[in-house]
Coordinates of C-alpha atoms and ligand atoms in Angstrom, one line a residue:
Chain A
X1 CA -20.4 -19.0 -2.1
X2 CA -20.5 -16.1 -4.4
X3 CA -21.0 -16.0 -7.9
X4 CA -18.4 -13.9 -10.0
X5 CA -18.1 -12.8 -13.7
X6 CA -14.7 -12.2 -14.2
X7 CA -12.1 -12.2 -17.8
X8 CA -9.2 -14.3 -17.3
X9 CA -6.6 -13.4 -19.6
X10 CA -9.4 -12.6 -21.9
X11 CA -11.3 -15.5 -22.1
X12 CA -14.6 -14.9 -19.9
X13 CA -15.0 -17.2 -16.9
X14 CA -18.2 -17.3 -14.5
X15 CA -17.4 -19.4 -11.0
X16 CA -19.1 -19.9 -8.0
X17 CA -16.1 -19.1 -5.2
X18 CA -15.9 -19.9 -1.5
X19 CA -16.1 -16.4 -0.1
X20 CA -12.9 -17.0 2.5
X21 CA -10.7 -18.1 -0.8
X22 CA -8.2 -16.0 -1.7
X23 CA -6.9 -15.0 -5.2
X24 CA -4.2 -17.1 -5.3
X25 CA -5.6 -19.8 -4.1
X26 CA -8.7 -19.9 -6.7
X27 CA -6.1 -19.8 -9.6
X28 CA -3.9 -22.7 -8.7
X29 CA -6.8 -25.1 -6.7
X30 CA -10.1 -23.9 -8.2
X31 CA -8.8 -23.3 -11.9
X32 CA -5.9 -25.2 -12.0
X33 CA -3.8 -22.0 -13.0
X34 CA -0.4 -22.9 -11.2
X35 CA 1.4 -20.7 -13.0
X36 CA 0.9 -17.8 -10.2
X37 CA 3.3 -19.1 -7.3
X38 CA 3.3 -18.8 -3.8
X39 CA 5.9 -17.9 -1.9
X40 CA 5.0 -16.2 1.6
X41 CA 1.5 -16.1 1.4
X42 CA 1.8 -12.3 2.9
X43 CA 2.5 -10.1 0.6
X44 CA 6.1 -10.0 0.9
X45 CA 7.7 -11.8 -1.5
X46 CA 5.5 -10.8 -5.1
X47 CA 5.4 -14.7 -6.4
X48 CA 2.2 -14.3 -6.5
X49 CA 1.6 -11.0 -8.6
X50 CA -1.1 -11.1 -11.1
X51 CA -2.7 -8.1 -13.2
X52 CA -6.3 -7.1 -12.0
X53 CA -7.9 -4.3 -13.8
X54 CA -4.7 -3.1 -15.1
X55 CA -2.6 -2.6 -11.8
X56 CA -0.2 -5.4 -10.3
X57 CA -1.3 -6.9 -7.1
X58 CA -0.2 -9.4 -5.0
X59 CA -3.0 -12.5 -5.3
X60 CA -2.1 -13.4 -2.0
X61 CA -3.9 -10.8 -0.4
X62 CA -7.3 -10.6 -2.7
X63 CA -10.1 -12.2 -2.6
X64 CA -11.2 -14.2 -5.2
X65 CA -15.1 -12.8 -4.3
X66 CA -13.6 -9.5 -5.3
X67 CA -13.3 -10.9 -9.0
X68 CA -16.8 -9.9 -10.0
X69 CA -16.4 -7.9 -13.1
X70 CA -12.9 -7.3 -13.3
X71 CA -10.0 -8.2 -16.0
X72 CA -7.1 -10.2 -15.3
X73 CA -4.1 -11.4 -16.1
X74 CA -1.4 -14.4 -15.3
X75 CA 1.5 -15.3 -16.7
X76 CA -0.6 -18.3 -18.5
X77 CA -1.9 -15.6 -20.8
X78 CA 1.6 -14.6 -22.2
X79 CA 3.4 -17.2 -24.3
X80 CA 1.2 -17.6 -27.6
X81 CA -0.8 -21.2 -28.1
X82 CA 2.2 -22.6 -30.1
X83 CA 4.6 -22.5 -27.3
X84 CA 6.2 -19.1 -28.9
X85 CA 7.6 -16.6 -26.2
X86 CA 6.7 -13.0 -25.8
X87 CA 9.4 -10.5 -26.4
X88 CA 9.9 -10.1 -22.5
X89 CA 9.7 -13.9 -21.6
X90 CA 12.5 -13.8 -24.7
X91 CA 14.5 -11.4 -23.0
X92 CA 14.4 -13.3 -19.6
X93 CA 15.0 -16.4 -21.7
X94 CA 18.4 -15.3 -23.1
X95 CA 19.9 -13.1 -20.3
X96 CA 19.1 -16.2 -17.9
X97 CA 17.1 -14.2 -15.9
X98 CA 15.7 -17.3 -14.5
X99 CA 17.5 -19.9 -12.3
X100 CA 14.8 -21.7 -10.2
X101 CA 12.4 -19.7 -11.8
X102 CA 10.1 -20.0 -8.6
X103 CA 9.8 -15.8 -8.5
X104 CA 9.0 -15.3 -12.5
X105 CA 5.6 -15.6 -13.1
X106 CA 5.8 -12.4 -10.9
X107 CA 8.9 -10.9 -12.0
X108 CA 7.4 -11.2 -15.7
X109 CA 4.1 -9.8 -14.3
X110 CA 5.6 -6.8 -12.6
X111 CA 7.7 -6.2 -15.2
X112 CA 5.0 -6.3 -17.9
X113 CA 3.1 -3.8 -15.7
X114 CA 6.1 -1.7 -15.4
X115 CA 6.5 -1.5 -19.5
X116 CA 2.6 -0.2 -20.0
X117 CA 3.1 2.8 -17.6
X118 CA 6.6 3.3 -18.9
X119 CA 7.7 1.8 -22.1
X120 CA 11.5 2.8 -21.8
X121 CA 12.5 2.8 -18.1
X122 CA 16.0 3.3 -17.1
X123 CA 17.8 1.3 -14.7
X124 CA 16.2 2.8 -11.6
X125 CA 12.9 2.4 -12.6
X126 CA 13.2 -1.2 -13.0
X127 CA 14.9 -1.5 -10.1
X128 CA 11.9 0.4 -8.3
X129 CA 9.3 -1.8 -10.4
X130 CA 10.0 -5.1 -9.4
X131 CA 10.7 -4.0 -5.8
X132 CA 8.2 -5.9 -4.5
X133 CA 9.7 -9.3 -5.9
X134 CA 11.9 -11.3 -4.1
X135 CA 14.1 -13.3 -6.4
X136 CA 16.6 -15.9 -4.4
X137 CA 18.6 -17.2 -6.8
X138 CA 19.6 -14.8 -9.7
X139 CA 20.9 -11.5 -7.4
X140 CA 18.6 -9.5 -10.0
X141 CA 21.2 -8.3 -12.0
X142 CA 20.4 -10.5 -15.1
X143 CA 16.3 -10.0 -14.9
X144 CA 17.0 -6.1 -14.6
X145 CA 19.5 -6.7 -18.0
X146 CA 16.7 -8.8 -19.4
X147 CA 13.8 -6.1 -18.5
X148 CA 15.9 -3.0 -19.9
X149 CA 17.0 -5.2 -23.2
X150 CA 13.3 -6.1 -24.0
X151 CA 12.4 -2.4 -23.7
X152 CA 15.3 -1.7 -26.3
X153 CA 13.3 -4.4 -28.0
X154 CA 10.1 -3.1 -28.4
X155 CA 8.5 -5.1 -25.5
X156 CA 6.2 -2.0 -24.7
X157 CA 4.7 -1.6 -28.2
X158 CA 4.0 -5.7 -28.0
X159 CA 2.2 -5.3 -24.8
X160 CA -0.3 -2.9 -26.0
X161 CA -0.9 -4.4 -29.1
X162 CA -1.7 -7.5 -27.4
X163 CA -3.9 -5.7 -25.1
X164 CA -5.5 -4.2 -28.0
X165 CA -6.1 -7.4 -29.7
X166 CA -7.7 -8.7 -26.6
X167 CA -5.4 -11.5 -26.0
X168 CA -4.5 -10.9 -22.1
X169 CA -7.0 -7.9 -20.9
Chain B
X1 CA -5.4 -21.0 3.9
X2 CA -8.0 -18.4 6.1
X3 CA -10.9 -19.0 8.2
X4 CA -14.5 -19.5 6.9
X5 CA -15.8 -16.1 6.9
X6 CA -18.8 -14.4 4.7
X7 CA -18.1 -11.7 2.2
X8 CA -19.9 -8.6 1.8
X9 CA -19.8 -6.3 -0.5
X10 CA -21.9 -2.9 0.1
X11 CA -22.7 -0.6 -2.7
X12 CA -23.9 2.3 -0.6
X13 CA -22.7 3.5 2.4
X14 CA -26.4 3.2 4.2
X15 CA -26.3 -0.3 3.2
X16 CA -22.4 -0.7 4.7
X17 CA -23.4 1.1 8.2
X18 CA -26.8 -0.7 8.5
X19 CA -24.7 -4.1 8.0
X20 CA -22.5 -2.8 10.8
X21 CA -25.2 -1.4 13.1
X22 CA -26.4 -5.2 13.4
X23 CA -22.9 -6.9 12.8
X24 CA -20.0 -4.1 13.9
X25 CA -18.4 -6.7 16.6
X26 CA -18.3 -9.9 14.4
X27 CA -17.3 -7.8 10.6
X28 CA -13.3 -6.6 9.6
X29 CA -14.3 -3.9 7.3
X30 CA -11.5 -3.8 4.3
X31 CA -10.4 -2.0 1.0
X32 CA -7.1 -3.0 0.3
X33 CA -6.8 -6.2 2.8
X34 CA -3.0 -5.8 3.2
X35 CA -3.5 -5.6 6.8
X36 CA -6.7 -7.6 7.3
X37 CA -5.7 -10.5 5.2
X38 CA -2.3 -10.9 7.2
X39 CA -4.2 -11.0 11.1
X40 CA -6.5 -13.0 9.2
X41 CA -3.9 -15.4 7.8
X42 CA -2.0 -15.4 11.3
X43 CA -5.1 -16.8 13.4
X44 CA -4.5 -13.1 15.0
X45 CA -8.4 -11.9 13.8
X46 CA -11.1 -14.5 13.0
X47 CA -14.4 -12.1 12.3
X48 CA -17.6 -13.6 11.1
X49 CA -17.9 -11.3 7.9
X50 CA -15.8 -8.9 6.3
X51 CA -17.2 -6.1 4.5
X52 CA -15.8 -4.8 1.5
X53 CA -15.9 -1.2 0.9
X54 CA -14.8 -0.6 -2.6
X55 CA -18.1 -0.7 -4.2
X56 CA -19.3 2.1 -2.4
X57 CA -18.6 5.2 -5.0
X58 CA -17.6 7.9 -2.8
X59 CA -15.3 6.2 -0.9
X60 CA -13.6 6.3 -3.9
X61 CA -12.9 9.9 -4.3
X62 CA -9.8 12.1 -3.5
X63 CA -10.2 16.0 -4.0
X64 CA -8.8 19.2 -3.0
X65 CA -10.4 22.7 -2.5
X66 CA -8.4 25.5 -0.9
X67 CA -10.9 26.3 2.1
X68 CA -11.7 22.4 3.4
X69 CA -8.2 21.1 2.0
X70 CA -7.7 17.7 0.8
X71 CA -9.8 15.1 1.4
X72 CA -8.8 11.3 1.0
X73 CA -11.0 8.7 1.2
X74 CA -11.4 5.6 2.4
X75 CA -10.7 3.6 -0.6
X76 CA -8.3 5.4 -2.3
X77 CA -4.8 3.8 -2.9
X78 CA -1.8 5.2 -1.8
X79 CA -0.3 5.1 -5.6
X80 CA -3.7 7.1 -6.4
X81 CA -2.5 9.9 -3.7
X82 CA 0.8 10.2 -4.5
X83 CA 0.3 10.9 -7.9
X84 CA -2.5 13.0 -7.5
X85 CA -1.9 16.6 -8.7
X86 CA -2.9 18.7 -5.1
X87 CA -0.7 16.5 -3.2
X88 CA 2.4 16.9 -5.2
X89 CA 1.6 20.7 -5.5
X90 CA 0.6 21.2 -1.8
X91 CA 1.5 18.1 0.9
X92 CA 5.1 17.0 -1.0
X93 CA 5.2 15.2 2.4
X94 CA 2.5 13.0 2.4
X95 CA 3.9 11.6 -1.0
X96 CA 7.2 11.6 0.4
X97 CA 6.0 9.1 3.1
X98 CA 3.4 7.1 0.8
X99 CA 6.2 6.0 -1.2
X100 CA 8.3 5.0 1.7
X101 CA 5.2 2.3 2.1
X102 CA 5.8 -1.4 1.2
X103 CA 5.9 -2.1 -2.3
X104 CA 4.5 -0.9 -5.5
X105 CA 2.0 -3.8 -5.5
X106 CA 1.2 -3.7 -2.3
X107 CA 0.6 0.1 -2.8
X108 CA -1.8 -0.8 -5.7
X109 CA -3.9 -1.6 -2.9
X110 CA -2.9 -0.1 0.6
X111 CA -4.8 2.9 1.9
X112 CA -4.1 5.5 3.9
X113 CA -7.4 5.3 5.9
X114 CA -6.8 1.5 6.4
X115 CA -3.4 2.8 7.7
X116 CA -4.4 5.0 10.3
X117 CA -7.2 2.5 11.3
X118 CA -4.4 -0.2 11.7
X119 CA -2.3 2.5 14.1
X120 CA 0.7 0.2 14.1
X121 CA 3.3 2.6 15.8
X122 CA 5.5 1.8 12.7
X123 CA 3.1 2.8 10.5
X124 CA 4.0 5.6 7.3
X125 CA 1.2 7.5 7.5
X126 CA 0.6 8.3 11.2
X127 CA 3.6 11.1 11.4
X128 CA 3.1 13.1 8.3
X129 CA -0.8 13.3 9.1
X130 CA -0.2 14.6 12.2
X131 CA 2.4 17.4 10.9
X132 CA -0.5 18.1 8.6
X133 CA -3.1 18.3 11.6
X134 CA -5.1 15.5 9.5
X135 CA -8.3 15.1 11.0
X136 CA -10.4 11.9 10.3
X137 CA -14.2 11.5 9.2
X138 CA -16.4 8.7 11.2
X139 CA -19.4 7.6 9.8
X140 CA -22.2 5.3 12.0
X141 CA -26.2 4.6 11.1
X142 CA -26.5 7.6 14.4
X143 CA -24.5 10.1 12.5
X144 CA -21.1 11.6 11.8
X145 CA -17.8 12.5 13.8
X146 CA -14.7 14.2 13.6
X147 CA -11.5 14.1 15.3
X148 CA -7.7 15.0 14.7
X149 CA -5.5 11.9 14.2
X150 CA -3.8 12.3 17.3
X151 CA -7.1 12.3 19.0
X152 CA -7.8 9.3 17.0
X153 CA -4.8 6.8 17.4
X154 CA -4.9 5.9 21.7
X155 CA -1.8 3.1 21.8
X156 CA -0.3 0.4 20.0
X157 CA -2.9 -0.5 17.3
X158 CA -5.9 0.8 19.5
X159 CA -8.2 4.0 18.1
X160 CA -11.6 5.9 18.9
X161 CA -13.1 3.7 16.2
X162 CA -16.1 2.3 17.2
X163 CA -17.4 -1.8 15.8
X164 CA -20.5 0.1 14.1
X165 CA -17.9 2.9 12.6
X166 CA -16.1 3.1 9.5
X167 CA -13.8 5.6 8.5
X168 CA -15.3 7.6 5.6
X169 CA -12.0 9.9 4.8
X170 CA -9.3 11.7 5.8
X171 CA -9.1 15.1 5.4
X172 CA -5.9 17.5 5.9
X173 CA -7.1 20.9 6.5
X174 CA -5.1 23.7 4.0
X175 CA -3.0 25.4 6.6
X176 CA -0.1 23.7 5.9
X177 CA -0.6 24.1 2.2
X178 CA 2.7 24.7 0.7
X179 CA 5.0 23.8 3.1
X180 CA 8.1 21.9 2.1
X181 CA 8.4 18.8 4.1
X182 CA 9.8 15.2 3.8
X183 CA 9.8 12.1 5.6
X184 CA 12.8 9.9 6.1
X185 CA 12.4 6.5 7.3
X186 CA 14.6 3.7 8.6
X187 CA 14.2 0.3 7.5
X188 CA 16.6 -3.0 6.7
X189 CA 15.5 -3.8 3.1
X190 CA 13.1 -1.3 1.3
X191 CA 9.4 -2.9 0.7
X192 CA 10.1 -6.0 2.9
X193 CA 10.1 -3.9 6.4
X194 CA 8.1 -1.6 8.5
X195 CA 10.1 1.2 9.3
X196 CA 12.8 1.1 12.8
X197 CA 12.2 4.5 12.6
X198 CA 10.8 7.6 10.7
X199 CA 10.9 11.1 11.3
X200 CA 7.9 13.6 8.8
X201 CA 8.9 17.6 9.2
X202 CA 7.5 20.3 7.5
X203 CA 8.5 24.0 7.5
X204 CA 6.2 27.1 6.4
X205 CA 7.1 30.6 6.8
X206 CA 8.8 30.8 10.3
X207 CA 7.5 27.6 11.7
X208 CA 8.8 24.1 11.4
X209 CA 6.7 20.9 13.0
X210 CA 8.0 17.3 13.2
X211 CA 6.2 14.1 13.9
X212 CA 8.3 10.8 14.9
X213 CA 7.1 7.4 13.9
X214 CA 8.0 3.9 15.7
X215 CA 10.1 5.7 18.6
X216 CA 6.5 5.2 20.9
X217 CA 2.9 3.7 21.3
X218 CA 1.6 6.6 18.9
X219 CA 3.0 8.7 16.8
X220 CA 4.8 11.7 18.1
X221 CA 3.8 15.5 18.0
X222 CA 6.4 18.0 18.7
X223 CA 5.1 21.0 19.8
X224 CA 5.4 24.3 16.5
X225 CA 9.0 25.1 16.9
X226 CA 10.6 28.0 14.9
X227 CA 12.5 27.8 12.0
X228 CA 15.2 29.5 13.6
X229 CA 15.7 26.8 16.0
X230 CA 18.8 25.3 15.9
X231 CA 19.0 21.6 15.4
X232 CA 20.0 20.8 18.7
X233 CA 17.0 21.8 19.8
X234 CA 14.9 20.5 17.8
X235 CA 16.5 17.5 18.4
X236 CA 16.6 17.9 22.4
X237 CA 12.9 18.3 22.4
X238 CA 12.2 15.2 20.6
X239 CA 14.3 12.8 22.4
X240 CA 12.2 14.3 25.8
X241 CA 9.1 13.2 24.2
X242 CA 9.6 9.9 22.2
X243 CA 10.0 6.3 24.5
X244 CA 11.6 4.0 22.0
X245 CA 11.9 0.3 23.1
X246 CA 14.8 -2.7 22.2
X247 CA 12.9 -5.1 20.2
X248 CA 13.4 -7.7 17.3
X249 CA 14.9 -5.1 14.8
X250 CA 16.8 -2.6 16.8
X251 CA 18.1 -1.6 19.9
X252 CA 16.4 1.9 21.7
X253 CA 19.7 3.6 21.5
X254 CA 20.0 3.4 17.7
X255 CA 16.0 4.5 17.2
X256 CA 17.1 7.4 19.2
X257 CA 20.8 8.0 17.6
X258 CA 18.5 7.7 14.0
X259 CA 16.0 10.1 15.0
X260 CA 18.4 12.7 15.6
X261 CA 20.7 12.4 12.1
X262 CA 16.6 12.4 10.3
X263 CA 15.8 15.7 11.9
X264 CA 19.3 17.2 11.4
X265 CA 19.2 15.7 7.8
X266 CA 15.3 17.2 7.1
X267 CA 16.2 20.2 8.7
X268 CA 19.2 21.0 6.7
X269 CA 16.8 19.9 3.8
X270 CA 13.5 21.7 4.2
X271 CA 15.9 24.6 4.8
X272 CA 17.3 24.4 1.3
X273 CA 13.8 23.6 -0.3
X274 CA 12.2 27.1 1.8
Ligands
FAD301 C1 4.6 -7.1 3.0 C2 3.9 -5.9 3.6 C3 4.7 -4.7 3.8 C4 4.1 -3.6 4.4 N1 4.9 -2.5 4.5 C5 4.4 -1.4 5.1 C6 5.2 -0.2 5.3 O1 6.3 -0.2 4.8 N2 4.6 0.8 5.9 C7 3.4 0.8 6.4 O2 3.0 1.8 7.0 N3 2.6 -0.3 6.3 C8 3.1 -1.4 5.6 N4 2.3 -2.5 5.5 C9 0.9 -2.5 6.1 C10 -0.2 -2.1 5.2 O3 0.1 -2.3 3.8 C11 -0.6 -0.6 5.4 O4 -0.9 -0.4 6.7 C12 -1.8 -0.2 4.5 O5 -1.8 1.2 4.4 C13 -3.1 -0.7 5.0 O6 -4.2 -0.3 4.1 P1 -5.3 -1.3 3.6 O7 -6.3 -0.6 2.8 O8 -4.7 -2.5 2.9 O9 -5.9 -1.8 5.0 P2 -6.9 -3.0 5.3 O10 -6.1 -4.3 5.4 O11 -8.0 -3.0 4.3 O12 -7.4 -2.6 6.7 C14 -6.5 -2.4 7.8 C15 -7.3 -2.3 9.1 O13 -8.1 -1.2 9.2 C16 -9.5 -1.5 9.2 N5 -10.1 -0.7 8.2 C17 -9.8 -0.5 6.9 N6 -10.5 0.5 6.3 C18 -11.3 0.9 7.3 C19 -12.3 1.9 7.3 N7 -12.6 2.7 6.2 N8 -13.0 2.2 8.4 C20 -12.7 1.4 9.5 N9 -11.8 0.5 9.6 C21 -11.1 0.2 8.5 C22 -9.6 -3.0 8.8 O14 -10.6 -3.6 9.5 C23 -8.2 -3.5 9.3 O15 -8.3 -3.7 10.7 C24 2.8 -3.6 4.9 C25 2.0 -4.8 4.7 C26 2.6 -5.9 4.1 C27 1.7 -7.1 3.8
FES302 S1 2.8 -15.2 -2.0 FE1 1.9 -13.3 -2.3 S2 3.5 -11.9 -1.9 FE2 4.4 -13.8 -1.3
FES303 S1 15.1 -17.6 -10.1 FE1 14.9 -18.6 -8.2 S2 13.9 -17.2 -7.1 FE2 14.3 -16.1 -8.8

């Protein structure tokens, strides 16, 4: 076991983790976090992206062991307490960017992370960000209309004003 | 689910090679695990410990001076070296090949030392290396060692690297400083594939030198040709030297048909860019 210190969509969290656990599975078995999906289990399909220390990653593939003193983020940490959307989860919401909605707690992930380096892609960029999520069911089209509209919408300027406050990083 | 295994995490790199001096056969050394974790995951590679090497500091760093060149080391990203400064300015092929590599989250992680160290014959960064004349940096409790990549990679996944080694860095020497170069790479869907097949070509002054990728064991060298040469030649010489195989994503005869519309295509390229 190892002992890690870790922030979890800013609420501290100290665990003691089986050292051969990854990521993915300490959120969804250990914390009861089953937001994060899995999908392959190797990397390929981006269900299972998460924010650690500000960069998107696929939780499949870390180790929980390497939490100790970073900052993370899931898609638990971005509707408010009151059930209220964020301006991206909004967007996806009304552009019916979801279908099964088995790949959006990564598609929202990647696409947060996208709108913090970049606040106002363009089409290409979007496509380029979420690149490493698979969606099945929509064909992309409506989640790249959704990602693009919440930009127009000030999605960036919520994200780091949320990240400012604290609330997910 | 993978295997019970211990997890180690070094913050110096006396304590890492003192760990492997005792340990090297039964310990996976790591930094970004997007190779490891996948043999791991597969039952392909069930070692005792791993050994985590991003909490040793300068394994962390990247830099660039003009008489030792770049050097990349073992826990840098491959975002972090494609967007760092001397590698757009002088090595525009190295980033042209880094972001050929999986996925933007996947590249978060991925190094180009745990590339090399994986020498799959598909892999991005074996080719442009070798244009480059990258050398690689081997660090043991009994000392230090250096040797060119192609030195380095033996076969299909197989290297020099010793169980009590680790890979400190990479570093690509300044002669080819400035050249333009590109890589272009075959694949069926971007981010969810190795490449089929991927040709890295650079061109400075009068010379031009092309490296193949997934058309052998290793990557492939072409001898210095000049820039003069035409494109059938170029193009002759590489299909005496590479040994492409049929397998599960294409036949030999289309590896070979792509390698020659990438060199004609770079060649055509670099020639514009010179
Ligand atoms: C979905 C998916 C898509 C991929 N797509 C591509 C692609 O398009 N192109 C491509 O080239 N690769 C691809 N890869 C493979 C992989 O991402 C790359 O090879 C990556 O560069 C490996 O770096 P890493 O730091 O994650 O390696 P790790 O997994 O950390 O290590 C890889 C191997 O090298 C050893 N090792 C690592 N660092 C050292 C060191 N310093 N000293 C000694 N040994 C070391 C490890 O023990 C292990 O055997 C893909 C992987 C996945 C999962
Ligand atoms: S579950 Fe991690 S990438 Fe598919
Ligand atoms: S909504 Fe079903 S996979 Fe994307």
């Amino acid at each position: 076991m190892k002992h890690v210190k870790f922030t979890l969509n800013g609420k501290p969290f100290e665990r003691e983790v089986l050292e051969h656990r990854t990521l993915l599975h300490f959120l969804r078995e250990d914390l009861g976090y089953t937001g994060t999906k899995e999908g392959c289990g190797a990397g390929e399909c981006g269900a299972c992206t998460v924010i650690m220390n500000g960069e998107a990653v696929n939780s499949c593939l870390v180790l929980a062991a390497e939490l100790d003193g970073a900052k993370l983020e899931t898609i638990e940490g971005e509707a408010a307490a009151d059930g209220s959307l964020t301006i991206l989860q909004d967007s996806f919401d009304k552009h019916h960017a979801v279908q099964c909605g088995y790949c959006t707690a990564g598609m929202i992930m990647s696409a947060k992370d996208l709108l913090r380096r970049n606040a106002h892609p363009d089409r290409h960029a979007v496509i380029e960000g979420i690149e490493g999520n698979f969606c099945r069911c929509t064909g992309y089209e409506q989640i790249i209309e959704a990602i693009l509209d919440a930009a127009d919408n000030g999605a960036a300027a919520e994200i780091a004003e949320r990240t400012k406050g604290g609330d997910n990083a | 689910m993978l295997h019970d295994f211990s997890y180690h995490r070094p913050s110096s790199m006396k304590e890492a090679l003192d760990f492997l001096a005792q340990n090297g056969p039964k310990t996976a050394v790591f930094s970004g695990g997007t190779d490891l974790f996948v043999v791991i995951r597969a039952g392909v590679a069930k070692p005792a410990h791993v050994l985590d090497l991003k909490g040793i500091p300068e394994l962390g760093k990247i830099s660039w001076d003009k008489t030792e060149g770049l050097s990349v080391g073992a826990c840098v990203t491959i975002n972090t070296l494609t967007e760092y400064p001397a590698v757009r300015e002088h090595f525009p092929v190295l980033r042209s090949a880094g972001e050929e590599l999986a996925t933007f989250q996947l590249r978060n992680r991925a190094t180009m030392v745990g590339n090399v160290v994986t020498a799959s014959p598909c892999g991005d960064m074996g080719s442009p290396l070798m244009v480059l004349g990258g050398e690689v940096v081997l660090a043991s409790s009994s000392g230090e060692r250096r040797m060119p990549l192609s030195e380095f990679i033996t076969g299909v996944k197989r290297t020099l690297i010793r169980p009590d080694e680790v890979v400190s860095r990479i570093v690509v020497p300044p002669t080819w400083a400035g050249a333009v170069g590109g890589y272009h790479k075959l694949k069926r869907i971007k981010g969810h594939d190795l490449g089929v097949v991927a040709v890295a070509m650079v061109r400075k002054e009068n010379t031009i030198r092309c490296a193949i990728s997934s058309a052998a064991p290793t990557p492939v060298l072409l001898p210095d040709l000049a820039a003069t040469s035409s494109v059938e030649d170029v193009q002759k010489k590489a299909q005496s030297m590479i040994s492409p195989i049929d397998d599960v994503r294409c036949t030999k005869e289309y590896r070979s048909f792509m390698v020659d519309i990438f060199i004609k295509r770079l060649m055509k390229e670099l020639e514009a860019a010179a």
